[in-house]
């Protein structure tokens, strides 16, 4: 989808960015602690999207991400453009990736005339809670998550991951 990379270039970055959190947990261990931690990690977002795609609910995380990005938008014209994009993509009755939120039938394009950073907050919170109490727990039990966790553990335990000192001590202590 062209609009996704336009609004979220950092999320599609294959290298990923370091997480803003200063916890020592990494990867799947961190993702398993909270949905917030999962959504802070570009690799976590990628895996969660992969899972949601299989469940036919990828639009939920895409909407949440679009709202996060929208909050950072500067300038009324840019806000109007992004708000319209979010509305047309996720909220309109003709939306291509419609999310299911309460009060949606009462939403109309008139909200787009006076955009503000938190205009989608209530809807975003609904979708967050839907993901948190529904898809997230299934994601943690999914093959996508468990296989990624397993490959992480194999990397951590591989000889390349061990320091030269550890290798040396293993050689001399046998």
mmCIF file of C-alpha atoms in Angstrom:
data_model
loop_
_atom_site.group_PDB
_atom_site.id
_atom_site.type_symbol
_atom_site.label_atom_id
_atom_site.label_comp_id
_atom_site.label_asym_id
_atom_site.label_seq_id
_atom_site.Cartn_x
_atom_site.Cartn_y
_atom_site.Cartn_z
ATOM 1 C CA UNK A 1 0.000 0.000 0.000
ATOM 2 C CA UNK A 2 1.543 3.270 -1.129
ATOM 3 C CA UNK A 3 0.149 5.342 1.739
ATOM 4 C CA UNK A 4 1.615 3.063 4.387
ATOM 5 C CA UNK A 5 5.232 3.621 3.362
ATOM 6 C CA UNK A 6 4.474 7.305 2.842
ATOM 7 C CA UNK A 7 3.246 7.761 6.411
ATOM 8 C CA UNK A 8 5.382 5.134 8.140
ATOM 9 C CA UNK A 9 8.774 4.879 6.473
ATOM 10 C CA UNK A 10 10.413 3.993 9.782
ATOM 11 C CA UNK A 11 8.147 1.005 10.356
ATOM 12 C CA UNK A 12 9.036 -0.558 7.006
ATOM 13 C CA UNK A 13 12.748 -0.131 7.671
ATOM 14 C CA UNK A 14 14.320 -3.567 7.400
ATOM 15 C CA UNK A 15 17.146 -2.671 9.771
ATOM 16 C CA UNK A 16 14.703 -1.542 12.448
ATOM 17 C CA UNK A 17 15.354 1.193 14.926
ATOM 18 C CA UNK A 18 16.456 0.744 18.499
ATOM 19 C CA UNK A 19 13.558 0.691 20.897
ATOM 20 C CA UNK A 20 12.943 3.787 22.968
ATOM 21 C CA UNK A 21 12.722 1.681 26.100
ATOM 22 C CA UNK A 22 15.774 1.127 28.295
ATOM 23 C CA UNK A 23 14.875 -2.348 29.491
ATOM 24 C CA UNK A 24 17.424 -5.119 29.229
ATOM 25 C CA UNK A 25 14.878 -7.496 27.686
ATOM 26 C CA UNK A 26 15.126 -7.828 23.935
ATOM 27 C CA UNK A 27 13.074 -9.278 21.131
ATOM 28 C CA UNK A 28 10.405 -11.811 21.959
ATOM 29 C CA UNK A 29 11.067 -11.593 25.714
ATOM 30 C CA UNK A 30 10.245 -7.915 25.602
ATOM 31 C CA UNK A 31 7.275 -8.411 23.266
ATOM 32 C CA UNK A 32 5.801 -10.925 25.694
ATOM 33 C CA UNK A 33 5.782 -8.391 28.562
ATOM 34 C CA UNK A 34 3.233 -6.041 26.949
ATOM 35 C CA UNK A 35 1.563 -5.040 23.732
ATOM 36 C CA UNK A 36 3.087 -1.577 24.215
ATOM 37 C CA UNK A 37 6.597 -3.089 24.138
ATOM 38 C CA UNK A 38 5.721 -5.135 21.075
ATOM 39 C CA UNK A 39 4.465 -2.029 19.247
ATOM 40 C CA UNK A 40 7.644 -0.084 20.131
ATOM 41 C CA UNK A 41 9.816 -2.597 18.274
ATOM 42 C CA UNK A 42 9.763 -2.478 14.446
ATOM 43 C CA UNK A 43 10.521 -6.212 14.269
ATOM 44 C CA UNK A 44 7.705 -6.888 16.750
ATOM 45 C CA UNK A 45 5.301 -4.820 14.652
ATOM 46 C CA UNK A 46 6.369 -6.733 11.551
ATOM 47 C CA UNK A 47 5.725 -10.133 13.202
ATOM 48 C CA UNK A 48 2.435 -8.971 14.757
ATOM 49 C CA UNK A 49 1.254 -7.695 11.364
ATOM 50 C CA UNK A 50 2.183 -11.043 9.822
ATOM 51 C CA UNK A 51 0.051 -12.772 12.465
ATOM 52 C CA UNK A 52 -2.893 -10.361 12.111
ATOM 53 C CA UNK A 53 -2.825 -10.778 8.334
ATOM 54 C CA UNK A 54 -3.448 -14.510 8.852
ATOM 55 C CA UNK A 55 -6.327 -13.624 11.171
ATOM 56 C CA UNK A 56 -7.730 -11.125 8.664
ATOM 57 C CA UNK A 57 -7.393 -8.258 11.127
ATOM 58 C CA UNK A 58 -4.190 -6.496 10.040
ATOM 59 C CA UNK A 59 -6.184 -3.271 9.639
ATOM 60 C CA UNK A 60 -6.296 -2.959 13.444
ATOM 61 C CA UNK A 61 -2.538 -2.548 13.874
ATOM 62 C CA UNK A 62 -2.308 -0.436 10.703
ATOM 63 C CA UNK A 63 -4.977 1.913 12.067
ATOM 64 C CA UNK A 64 -3.231 2.096 15.458
ATOM 65 C CA UNK A 65 0.094 2.907 13.772
ATOM 66 C CA UNK A 66 -1.554 5.491 11.519
ATOM 67 C CA UNK A 67 -3.022 7.214 14.598
ATOM 68 C CA UNK A 68 0.367 7.216 16.344
ATOM 69 C CA UNK A 69 1.949 8.822 13.304
ATOM 70 C CA UNK A 70 -0.948 11.277 12.980
ATOM 71 C CA UNK A 71 -0.314 12.612 16.509
ATOM 72 C CA UNK A 72 3.144 13.770 15.385
ATOM 73 C CA UNK A 73 1.819 15.625 12.328
ATOM 74 C CA UNK A 74 2.568 19.334 12.174
ATOM 75 C CA UNK A 75 0.555 21.941 10.274
ATOM 76 C CA UNK A 76 -3.172 22.104 9.614
ATOM 77 C CA UNK A 77 -2.931 21.191 5.925
ATOM 78 C CA UNK A 78 -0.815 18.083 6.596
ATOM 79 C CA UNK A 79 -3.157 17.130 9.443
ATOM 80 C CA UNK A 80 -6.181 17.478 7.175
ATOM 81 C CA UNK A 81 -4.537 15.315 4.512
ATOM 82 C CA UNK A 82 -3.487 12.585 6.978
ATOM 83 C CA UNK A 83 -6.833 12.713 8.804
ATOM 84 C CA UNK A 84 -8.653 12.267 5.497
ATOM 85 C CA UNK A 85 -6.337 9.383 4.571
ATOM 86 C CA UNK A 86 -7.028 7.662 7.926
ATOM 87 C CA UNK A 87 -10.756 8.274 7.597
ATOM 88 C CA UNK A 88 -10.966 7.008 4.011
ATOM 89 C CA UNK A 89 -8.731 3.992 4.675
ATOM 90 C CA UNK A 90 -10.079 2.814 8.036
ATOM 91 C CA UNK A 91 -13.267 4.569 9.144
ATOM 92 C CA UNK A 92 -15.509 5.424 6.202
ATOM 93 C CA UNK A 93 -18.258 2.988 5.261
ATOM 94 C CA UNK A 94 -16.388 2.532 1.954
ATOM 95 C CA UNK A 95 -12.977 2.098 3.608
ATOM 96 C CA UNK A 96 -10.669 -0.465 2.030
ATOM 97 C CA UNK A 97 -9.337 -1.599 5.441
ATOM 98 C CA UNK A 98 -12.254 -0.762 7.683
ATOM 99 C CA UNK A 99 -11.792 -1.183 11.432
ATOM 100 C CA UNK A 100 -14.704 -2.071 13.655
ATOM 101 C CA UNK A 101 -15.125 0.655 16.278
ATOM 102 C CA UNK A 102 -18.042 1.803 18.398
ATOM 103 C CA UNK A 103 -19.856 4.887 17.155
ATOM 104 C CA UNK A 104 -18.439 4.422 13.673
ATOM 105 C CA UNK A 105 -21.811 4.896 11.999
ATOM 106 C CA UNK A 106 -21.999 8.397 13.501
ATOM 107 C CA UNK A 107 -18.609 9.384 12.078
ATOM 108 C CA UNK A 108 -18.693 11.617 9.082
ATOM 109 C CA UNK A 109 -16.212 13.530 6.982
ATOM 110 C CA UNK A 110 -17.121 16.727 8.857
ATOM 111 C CA UNK A 111 -14.628 15.736 11.575
ATOM 112 C CA UNK A 112 -11.880 16.210 9.000
ATOM 113 C CA UNK A 113 -12.506 19.963 8.721
ATOM 114 C CA UNK A 114 -11.016 20.770 12.108
ATOM 115 C CA UNK A 115 -8.303 18.183 12.735
ATOM 116 C CA UNK A 116 -6.377 17.979 16.014
ATOM 117 C CA UNK A 117 -3.668 15.514 17.134
ATOM 118 C CA UNK A 118 -5.964 13.505 19.419
ATOM 119 C CA UNK A 119 -9.048 13.439 17.202
ATOM 120 C CA UNK A 120 -8.756 9.657 16.703
ATOM 121 C CA UNK A 121 -7.662 8.877 20.287
ATOM 122 C CA UNK A 122 -10.899 7.232 21.503
ATOM 123 C CA UNK A 123 -11.084 5.063 18.399
ATOM 124 C CA UNK A 124 -7.392 4.232 18.656
ATOM 125 C CA UNK A 125 -7.876 3.226 22.305
ATOM 126 C CA UNK A 126 -10.757 0.925 21.309
ATOM 127 C CA UNK A 127 -8.584 -0.779 18.695
ATOM 128 C CA UNK A 128 -5.649 -1.012 21.108
ATOM 129 C CA UNK A 129 -7.856 -2.735 23.691
ATOM 130 C CA UNK A 130 -9.283 -5.036 21.057
ATOM 131 C CA UNK A 131 -5.760 -6.069 20.069
ATOM 132 C CA UNK A 132 -4.544 -6.258 23.676
ATOM 133 C CA UNK A 133 -7.381 -8.437 24.981
ATOM 134 C CA UNK A 134 -7.961 -10.464 21.849
ATOM 135 C CA UNK A 135 -5.250 -10.841 19.183
ATOM 136 C CA UNK A 136 -2.176 -10.156 21.350
ATOM 137 C CA UNK A 137 -2.691 -13.190 23.617
ATOM 138 C CA UNK A 138 -3.225 -15.417 20.572
ATOM 139 C CA UNK A 139 -0.118 -13.914 18.952
ATOM 140 C CA UNK A 140 1.985 -14.976 21.964
ATOM 141 C CA UNK A 141 0.841 -18.584 21.384
ATOM 142 C CA UNK A 142 1.195 -18.439 17.599
ATOM 143 C CA UNK A 143 3.770 -20.230 15.470
ATOM 144 C CA UNK A 144 4.991 -16.865 14.192
ATOM 145 C CA UNK A 145 5.901 -15.748 17.723
ATOM 146 C CA UNK A 146 7.138 -19.132 18.978
ATOM 147 C CA UNK A 147 9.316 -19.782 15.916
ATOM 148 C CA UNK A 148 10.842 -16.314 16.166
ATOM 149 C CA UNK A 149 11.495 -16.892 19.872
ATOM 150 C CA UNK A 150 13.116 -20.249 19.128
ATOM 151 C CA UNK A 151 15.405 -18.778 16.448
ATOM 152 C CA UNK A 152 16.380 -15.970 18.846
ATOM 153 C CA UNK A 153 17.290 -18.514 21.517
ATOM 154 C CA UNK A 154 19.321 -20.536 19.012
ATOM 155 C CA UNK A 155 21.216 -17.376 18.009
ATOM 156 C CA UNK A 156 21.916 -16.533 21.659
ATOM 157 C CA UNK A 157 23.231 -20.028 22.303
ATOM 158 C CA UNK A 158 25.274 -20.310 19.117
ATOM 159 C CA UNK A 159 29.082 -20.338 19.393
ATOM 160 C CA UNK A 160 29.272 -17.026 17.471
ATOM 161 C CA UNK A 161 27.209 -15.340 20.182
ATOM 162 C CA UNK A 162 29.583 -16.464 22.924
ATOM 163 C CA UNK A 163 32.565 -14.313 23.737
ATOM 164 C CA UNK A 164 36.136 -15.332 23.000
ATOM 165 C CA UNK A 165 36.722 -15.550 26.749
ATOM 166 C CA UNK A 166 33.886 -18.014 27.171
ATOM 167 C CA UNK A 167 35.211 -20.096 24.284
ATOM 168 C CA UNK A 168 38.701 -19.995 25.735
ATOM 169 C CA UNK A 169 37.515 -21.022 29.203
ATOM 170 C CA UNK A 170 35.530 -23.866 27.650
ATOM 171 C CA UNK A 171 38.659 -25.079 25.834
ATOM 172 C CA UNK A 172 40.940 -24.871 28.891
ATOM 173 C CA UNK A 173 38.463 -26.233 31.406
ATOM 174 C CA UNK A 174 37.782 -29.509 29.621
#
